[in-house]
Amino acid sequence: MNTPTRLGAYALGLVAVFGAAAGIGSVAGPVGAAADDTATHDTASSTGSHTQSPMDTSAPQASAVDHVPGGLQISEGGYTLDVAGQLPAGEATPVSFRILGPDGRPVTAYDTAHDEDLHLIAVRRDLTGYQHVHPDLAADGTWSIPLELTAGTWRLFADFDPAGEDAALVLGADVAVAGDLVPQPLPEPSTTAEVDGYTVTLDGQLTPGAESELTLSVSRDGRPVTDLQPYLAAYGHLVALRDGDLAYLHVHPAGEPGDGTTAPGPDITFSATAPSAGDYRLFLDFQHGDVVRTAEFTVRAGDPVTAPTGGGTPATGDGGGHGDDGHAHG
């Protein structure tokens, strides 16, 4: 498959509608072994045993269901995400996991999608702490990378294309991070986000059950940015997660660097389909000045965005989760 047709490999193309899904909300209080023993969220132990989540009737439901949406299953198509169910908090917590194949053995061969063999997204259940990184693969099939983790339940999404398979997969698992959790409310919908002196504005509206065009425009100091740098084969990468169950939307970008028609900013246009009404969190990654930054938005499918401009969540540093060994992208 060429690059455009494999954008679904890591949140650049919504091509599937979403079904009902298990969701585990954040709760205040200590998180640790005791809490994890009673939790029913998806986990995978280092030995590969898993617990499936029960149906959460409070989660948004899709009006048309073809299959379970990406990221809501720990196993799909014979492949399983094998990751420890508990991790310590820390600014550089070592995280290791494996992708087990249909034969039960760790997968060691992958097809490259957008310059990487696997994309790992980590986000806390209250949709904070977003990180999109690229782990290192050992010869025995173990992926590893440090993540910045705070107390709470985190969802890990592994977005990959096993060698020889016709389609990419997104598998997800919850891990518990010990400590006193202070859950954060979902920011109100907004059409503007600020990050490191850049302003990103959103034009367009998610419509449940229909393809929508979203255009995100990047400016700095009031001037349009017209020299965005290609990053992972695109000028911008967008990840969208549904509030409640963290269903993983894939979003298609319009064009790609070097195609002769796609300009390097200020506008980055995507096509997206929201499977249901409700709130969604959007994470746009873009590169300028050799630094990858992440702009975050809350959008509401089904109702117009009425929040005042400037209500987006500010980001600090280089977007969070970016480093020499991995960068966030959509």
Coordinates of C-alpha atoms in Angstrom, one line a residue:
M1 CA 0.0 0.0 0.0
N2 CA 1.2 3.5 -0.7
T3 CA 1.3 6.2 2.0
P4 CA -2.1 7.8 1.4
T5 CA -3.9 4.5 1.4
R6 CA -2.3 3.6 4.7
L7 CA -3.1 6.7 6.7
G8 CA -5.4 4.6 8.8
A9 CA -2.3 3.1 10.3
Y10 CA -2.0 5.8 12.9
A11 CA -4.9 8.2 13.1
L12 CA -4.8 10.0 9.8
G13 CA -7.8 8.6 8.1
L14 CA -11.3 7.8 9.4
V15 CA -12.5 5.0 7.3
A16 CA -14.5 3.1 9.8
V17 CA -17.7 3.8 11.7
F18 CA -17.7 3.3 15.4
G19 CA -19.7 0.8 17.5
A20 CA -20.6 0.7 21.1
A21 CA -17.5 0.4 23.3
A22 CA -16.3 -0.1 26.8
G23 CA -15.3 3.0 28.7
I24 CA -13.7 3.6 32.0
G25 CA -13.9 7.1 33.4
S26 CA -11.4 8.7 35.7
V27 CA -12.2 8.8 39.3
A28 CA -10.7 10.8 42.1
G29 CA -8.6 9.1 44.8
P30 CA -5.6 6.8 45.0
V31 CA -4.8 4.5 42.1
G32 CA -2.7 1.4 42.6
A33 CA -2.8 -2.3 43.1
A34 CA -6.1 -2.4 45.1
A35 CA -7.9 -0.2 42.6
D36 CA -6.5 -2.3 39.7
D37 CA -7.7 -5.5 41.2
T38 CA -11.3 -4.4 41.1
A39 CA -11.1 -2.6 37.7
T40 CA -12.6 -4.1 34.7
H41 CA -10.7 -2.1 32.1
D42 CA -8.8 -3.9 29.3
T43 CA -5.3 -5.0 30.5
A44 CA -2.7 -7.3 29.3
S45 CA -0.1 -8.9 31.6
S46 CA 3.4 -9.7 30.7
T47 CA 2.2 -13.3 30.3
G48 CA -0.5 -12.3 27.8
S49 CA -3.6 -12.8 29.9
H50 CA -6.3 -10.2 29.4
T51 CA -9.6 -9.0 30.8
Q52 CA -12.2 -7.5 28.5
S53 CA -14.2 -4.5 29.5
P54 CA -18.0 -4.7 30.1
M55 CA -20.4 -2.7 28.1
D56 CA -20.7 0.9 29.3
T57 CA -24.2 2.0 28.5
S58 CA -23.3 5.6 29.2
A59 CA -20.8 5.7 26.3
P60 CA -21.9 7.3 23.0
Q61 CA -23.4 4.8 20.6
A62 CA -23.0 4.7 16.8
S63 CA -26.1 4.8 14.7
A64 CA -24.6 2.3 12.2
V65 CA -22.2 -0.4 13.3
D66 CA -19.9 -2.2 10.9
H67 CA -17.4 -3.4 13.5
V68 CA -15.8 -2.4 16.8
P69 CA -13.9 0.8 16.3
G70 CA -10.1 0.9 16.5
G71 CA -8.4 1.1 19.8
L72 CA -11.2 -0.4 21.8
Q73 CA -10.0 -3.9 21.7
I74 CA -6.9 -5.5 23.1
S75 CA -7.0 -8.3 20.4
E76 CA -8.2 -8.2 16.8
G77 CA -7.6 -10.3 13.8
G78 CA -5.4 -12.7 15.8
Y79 CA -3.1 -10.0 17.0
T80 CA -2.9 -9.0 20.7
L81 CA -1.3 -6.1 22.5
D82 CA 0.7 -7.5 25.5
V83 CA 1.5 -4.9 28.0
A84 CA 1.8 -4.8 31.8
G85 CA -1.4 -3.7 33.6
Q86 CA 0.4 -1.5 36.1
L87 CA 3.1 1.1 35.8
P88 CA 4.8 3.5 38.2
A89 CA 4.3 7.3 37.8
G90 CA 7.3 9.3 36.6
E91 CA 8.6 11.7 34.0
A92 CA 10.4 8.9 32.2
T93 CA 8.7 5.7 33.1
P94 CA 10.1 2.8 31.0
V95 CA 7.2 1.1 29.1
S96 CA 7.6 -2.1 27.2
F97 CA 5.1 -4.2 25.3
R98 CA 4.8 -6.8 22.6
I99 CA 2.4 -7.4 19.7
L100 CA 1.6 -11.1 19.7
G101 CA 0.6 -12.7 16.4
P102 CA -1.9 -15.3 15.5
D103 CA 0.7 -18.0 16.4
G104 CA 1.1 -16.5 19.9
R105 CA 4.6 -15.4 19.2
P106 CA 5.9 -11.7 19.3
V107 CA 5.7 -10.0 15.9
T108 CA 9.1 -8.8 14.6
A109 CA 8.2 -7.8 11.0
Y110 CA 6.1 -4.7 10.2
D111 CA 5.3 -2.6 7.2
T112 CA 6.4 1.0 7.5
A113 CA 3.6 3.6 7.6
H114 CA 4.5 7.3 7.6
D115 CA 8.2 6.6 8.2
E116 CA 7.6 4.4 11.3
D117 CA 6.9 0.7 11.9
L118 CA 4.6 1.4 14.9
H119 CA 3.1 4.5 16.5
L120 CA 2.2 4.5 20.1
I121 CA -0.3 6.9 21.6
A122 CA -0.7 7.3 25.3
V123 CA -3.5 9.4 26.9
R124 CA -5.0 9.4 30.4
R125 CA -8.6 8.5 30.6
D126 CA -9.6 12.2 31.2
L127 CA -7.9 13.0 27.9
T128 CA -4.9 14.7 29.4
G129 CA -1.2 13.9 29.1
Y130 CA -1.4 13.0 25.4
Q131 CA 1.8 11.6 23.9
H132 CA 2.5 10.1 20.5
V133 CA 5.8 8.4 20.2
H134 CA 7.8 5.8 18.3
P135 CA 9.3 3.0 20.5
D136 CA 12.4 1.0 19.7
L137 CA 12.0 -2.6 18.6
A138 CA 14.3 -5.3 20.0
A139 CA 15.1 -8.5 18.1
D140 CA 12.8 -10.5 20.4
G141 CA 9.8 -8.4 19.4
T142 CA 9.7 -6.2 22.5
W143 CA 8.9 -2.5 21.9
S144 CA 10.2 0.0 24.6
I145 CA 10.2 3.7 25.2
P146 CA 10.0 6.0 28.3
L147 CA 6.7 7.8 28.8
E148 CA 5.7 10.7 31.1
L149 CA 3.0 9.2 33.3
T150 CA 0.9 10.7 36.1
A151 CA -1.4 8.9 38.5
G152 CA -4.6 7.5 36.9
T153 CA -5.7 5.1 34.2
W154 CA -4.0 5.5 30.9
R155 CA -5.0 4.1 27.6
L156 CA -2.2 2.9 25.3
F157 CA -2.9 2.6 21.6
A158 CA -0.6 0.6 19.3
D159 CA -1.1 1.6 15.7
F160 CA 0.8 -0.8 13.3
D161 CA 0.7 -2.7 10.1
P162 CA 2.0 -6.3 10.4
A163 CA 4.1 -7.4 7.5
G164 CA 2.1 -9.3 4.9
E165 CA -1.3 -8.2 6.2
D166 CA -3.7 -6.2 4.0
A167 CA -4.8 -3.8 6.7
A168 CA -3.4 -1.9 9.6
L169 CA -4.6 -2.4 13.2
V170 CA -5.1 -0.2 16.2
L171 CA -5.1 -2.1 19.5
G172 CA -5.7 -0.5 22.9
A173 CA -5.1 -1.5 26.5
D174 CA -5.5 0.3 29.9
V175 CA -2.7 0.5 32.4
A176 CA -3.0 1.7 36.0
V177 CA -0.5 4.3 37.2
A178 CA -0.3 4.4 41.0
G179 CA -0.7 7.7 43.0
D180 CA -3.3 10.2 44.0
L181 CA -5.4 11.1 40.9
V182 CA -6.7 14.6 40.3
P183 CA -9.0 14.2 37.3
Q184 CA -9.2 17.2 34.9
P185 CA -12.5 18.3 33.3
L186 CA -12.8 18.2 29.6
P187 CA -12.1 21.7 28.2
E188 CA -15.1 23.4 26.6
P189 CA -15.4 23.3 22.8
S190 CA -13.3 25.9 21.1
T191 CA -12.2 26.9 17.6
T192 CA -8.7 28.1 18.8
A193 CA -5.7 26.6 20.5
E194 CA -2.4 28.2 21.6
V195 CA 0.9 26.4 21.8
D196 CA 4.4 27.9 22.1
G197 CA 3.4 31.2 20.6
Y198 CA 1.5 29.6 17.7
T199 CA -2.2 30.0 17.2
V200 CA -4.2 27.2 15.5
T201 CA -7.7 27.9 14.4
L202 CA -10.3 25.3 13.4
D203 CA -12.8 25.8 10.6
G204 CA -15.4 23.1 10.1
Q205 CA -17.9 21.1 12.1
L206 CA -18.1 17.4 12.9
T207 CA -21.4 16.0 11.7
P208 CA -22.5 12.6 13.2
G209 CA -22.6 9.9 10.5
A210 CA -21.4 12.2 7.6
E211 CA -18.0 13.1 6.3
S212 CA -16.9 16.6 7.3
E213 CA -14.1 18.8 6.2
L214 CA -11.9 20.3 9.0
T215 CA -9.3 22.9 8.2
L216 CA -6.7 23.9 10.8
S217 CA -4.8 27.0 10.1
V218 CA -1.4 27.8 11.8
S219 CA -0.2 31.3 12.5
R220 CA 2.5 32.9 14.6
D221 CA 2.5 36.5 16.0
G222 CA -0.5 37.1 13.9
R223 CA 1.1 36.0 10.6
P224 CA 0.2 32.8 8.7
V225 CA 2.8 30.1 8.8
T226 CA 3.5 29.2 5.2
D227 CA 6.6 27.1 5.6
L228 CA 5.4 24.1 7.7
Q229 CA 7.9 21.2 7.5
P230 CA 7.0 17.7 6.4
Y231 CA 6.7 15.5 9.4
L232 CA 6.1 11.8 9.0
A233 CA 5.1 12.3 5.4
A234 CA 2.5 15.0 6.0
Y235 CA 2.2 18.7 7.0
G236 CA 0.0 17.8 9.9
H237 CA -1.3 14.8 11.8
L238 CA -4.6 14.6 13.6
V239 CA -5.7 12.2 16.2
A240 CA -9.3 12.3 17.5
L241 CA -10.6 10.5 20.5
R242 CA -14.2 10.3 21.6
D243 CA -14.9 11.4 25.2
G244 CA -16.2 8.6 27.3
D245 CA -14.8 5.5 25.7
L246 CA -11.8 6.9 23.9
A247 CA -12.8 5.5 20.6
Y248 CA -10.0 6.2 18.1
L249 CA -11.0 8.2 15.0
H250 CA -8.8 8.1 11.9
V251 CA -8.7 11.3 9.9
H252 CA -7.6 11.7 6.3
P253 CA -5.4 14.7 5.3
A254 CA -5.9 16.3 2.0
G255 CA -2.8 15.9 -0.1
E256 CA 0.8 15.3 1.0
P257 CA 4.2 17.1 0.7
G258 CA 5.7 16.9 -2.7
D259 CA 2.5 16.2 -4.6
G260 CA 2.7 19.4 -6.5
T261 CA -0.6 20.8 -5.1
T262 CA -0.5 20.8 -1.3
A263 CA 0.9 24.0 0.2
P264 CA 3.1 23.9 3.3
G265 CA 0.6 25.9 5.3
P266 CA -1.0 27.8 6.8
D267 CA -4.0 25.5 6.2
I268 CA -4.1 21.8 6.8
T269 CA -7.3 20.1 5.7
F270 CA -8.7 16.8 6.9
S271 CA -11.7 14.7 6.2
A272 CA -13.4 13.1 9.2
T273 CA -16.5 11.3 10.1
A274 CA -17.9 11.3 13.6
P275 CA -19.7 8.1 14.3
S276 CA -22.0 9.6 16.9
A277 CA -23.0 12.9 18.6
G278 CA -20.9 13.9 21.5
D279 CA -17.6 15.5 22.5
Y280 CA -14.3 14.7 20.8
R281 CA -10.7 15.7 21.7
L282 CA -8.5 16.6 18.7
F283 CA -4.7 16.5 18.8
L284 CA -3.0 18.2 15.9
D285 CA 0.7 17.8 15.5
F286 CA 2.7 20.0 13.1
Q287 CA 6.4 20.8 12.6
H288 CA 7.9 24.2 12.3
G289 CA 11.5 25.4 13.0
D290 CA 12.5 21.7 13.4
V291 CA 10.2 21.3 16.4
V292 CA 7.0 19.2 16.6
R293 CA 4.2 20.9 18.5
T294 CA 0.7 19.7 19.5
A295 CA -2.4 21.8 19.4
E296 CA -5.4 20.4 21.3
F297 CA -9.1 21.1 20.8
T298 CA -12.4 19.9 22.1
V299 CA -15.1 19.7 19.5
R300 CA -18.8 18.7 19.7
A301 CA -20.4 16.6 17.0
G302 CA -24.0 17.4 16.5
D303 CA -24.0 21.0 17.8
P304 CA -22.2 24.1 16.6
V305 CA -19.1 25.2 18.5
T306 CA -20.2 28.2 20.5
A307 CA -17.3 28.6 22.9
P308 CA -15.4 31.9 22.7
T309 CA -12.2 32.0 20.7
G310 CA -9.2 31.2 22.9
G311 CA -10.8 28.4 24.8
G312 CA -8.4 25.7 23.6
T313 CA -6.0 24.1 26.0
P314 CA -2.6 25.7 26.0
A315 CA 0.3 23.4 25.5
T316 CA 3.9 23.9 26.7
G317 CA 7.3 23.0 25.6
D318 CA 7.3 21.0 22.3
G319 CA 3.9 19.6 22.7
G320 CA 4.5 17.0 25.3
G321 CA 5.9 13.5 24.7
H322 CA 8.3 14.7 22.0
G323 CA 11.9 13.8 22.3
D324 CA 14.9 12.4 20.4
D325 CA 13.5 8.9 20.5
G326 CA 9.9 9.7 19.6
H327 CA 7.6 12.5 18.5
A328 CA 3.9 13.0 18.7
H329 CA 2.0 12.9 15.5
G330 CA -1.4 12.0 14.4

